[in-house]
Amino acid sequence: MAKKCSMPLLLVSIFIHSLLVKGQSPLPPALYVFGDSLSDSGNNNFLQTEAKVNYTPYGIDFPSGATGRFTNGKTIVDFLAESLGLPFVPAYLSLSSTQKNNITTGVNYASGAAGILPETGTAMGMILSLDKQIDYFKDTIAKYLPRIYTTPVERSKYLSKSIFFISIGSNDYINNYLKPENYGSSKGYTPQQFANLLRDRLENHLKKLYYLGARKFVVFNIGRLGCIPAIVSAAKPKPNTPCDEKVNSLVVLYNAKFPNMIRKLERSLSGSTFVRGDTYNMAKNSYEAGILTEQTSCCEVNGLGHCRQDSTPCKNRKEMIFWDAYHPTEMVNHAVAYDCFNGSFLCTPMNIHQLARKPYASKMCLPLAK
Ligand SMILES: *[C@@H]1O[C@H](CO)[C@@H](O)[C@H](O)[C@H]1NC(C)=O
Ligand SMILES: *[C@@H]1O[C@H](CO)[C@@H](O)[C@H](O)[C@H]1NC(C)=O
């Protein structure tokens, strides 16, 4: 597909000139977040679901305590927001309409137990599926943003500069494919077919975000689900390796398709930039080094794998990988955010700092209608 940019030369030179004058392009005005419990900042507090953690000891290391975040402290998104000079990204469902009308720094639509597929996680109750999350984002653009960015040009400029963080897919395994008692997917699809289905659906969702105005994307693959304490302890027979490699091998099928899907999107969606986050291979080194040979949770967990309400968690939270039976500690979130923002290992082909500074794609570079 031909990429044509009709930006006149004069504008280009003015643009380059303004870059030289300012020294660098400004940091993004907003961070928009789509995903699951790794990113949820309180949406599930407002839903009827078992996937809800707005009680202590969750948030024990977070400035405002238990907020519905599925960890002891900050999430990856919280660390990224801080580094981008933005406030913590508020949960969409926590906002009043007055607040929705007045927010320009981004919104968090992520929902614990949600997946790429709409039925994922529903055995636990209500969720915001990725479809629903994008519907709410549509509302944000259609109903709320126009009060601040009054013209379409202003709005598309603002969205082009904003960062779109998407981290989803774990629950399509944990709360769907690996739960044959609740879902038919493992009977209906081979592991490879299911991985392809997830990839295709995610690809469509990313396209939707692009056509709504998103240009700068950060999209994560799926981590080593086979190493999660809840998965290891549920494995039958008990694996004689630290992780359940059968489960990891399902994720590998999905992750193998992931880079090509992203590259293809970037090529076909003119003016888009994609940063690919890889947490699967992050863990690899740690497991091989034998650091994580024992997957234990920092807190005492209940039947759902969540911390028991008001239980006293471990003290060495900065040395633990897992907070509860599913979710990483703040320490791990920080390590991921740090490298993805400042480093060069987890996020490619550039880190989020570089993504943020990349000159945004002008409206004039939209794909030409065929
Ligand atoms: C709108 O947001 C600004 C900046 O965050 C804040 O100072 C102001 O009080 C808000 N106004 C209303 C009506 O909420
Ligand atoms: C990136 O590096 C800066 C400067 O050292 C630091 O202040 C910031 O916290 C880092 N970002 C993350 C997400 O850790």
PDB file of N, CA and C in Angstrom, residues 8 69 101 203 313 322:
ATOM      1  N   PRO A   8       2.801  19.903   2.641  1.00  0.00           N
ATOM      2  CA  PRO A   8       3.581  20.777   1.757  1.00  0.00           C
ATOM      3  C   PRO A   8       4.956  21.071   2.345  1.00  0.00           C
ATOM      4  N   ARG A  69      -6.345  -1.519  42.428  1.00  0.00           N
ATOM      5  CA  ARG A  69      -5.178  -2.033  41.700  1.00  0.00           C
ATOM      6  C   ARG A  69      -4.855  -3.428  42.227  1.00  0.00           C
ATOM      7  N   ASN A 101     -15.802  15.347  31.417  1.00  0.00           N
ATOM      8  CA  ASN A 101     -15.803  16.522  30.540  1.00  0.00           C
ATOM      9  C   ASN A 101     -14.533  17.340  30.658  1.00  0.00           C
ATOM     10  N   GLU A 203      -5.692  -7.572  16.432  1.00  0.00           N
ATOM     11  CA  GLU A 203      -5.351  -6.746  15.274  1.00  0.00           C
ATOM     12  C   GLU A 203      -6.530  -5.843  14.883  1.00  0.00           C
ATOM     13  N   PRO A 313       0.666  -9.071  54.733  1.00  0.00           N
ATOM     14  CA  PRO A 313       1.520  -9.608  53.663  1.00  0.00           C
ATOM     15  C   PRO A 313       2.977  -9.715  54.085  1.00  0.00           C
ATOM     16  N   PHE A 322       5.839 -12.339  43.016  1.00  0.00           N
ATOM     17  CA  PHE A 322       4.370 -12.378  43.014  1.00  0.00           C
ATOM     18  C   PHE A 322       3.793 -11.793  44.292  1.00  0.00           C
TER      19      PHE A 322
END
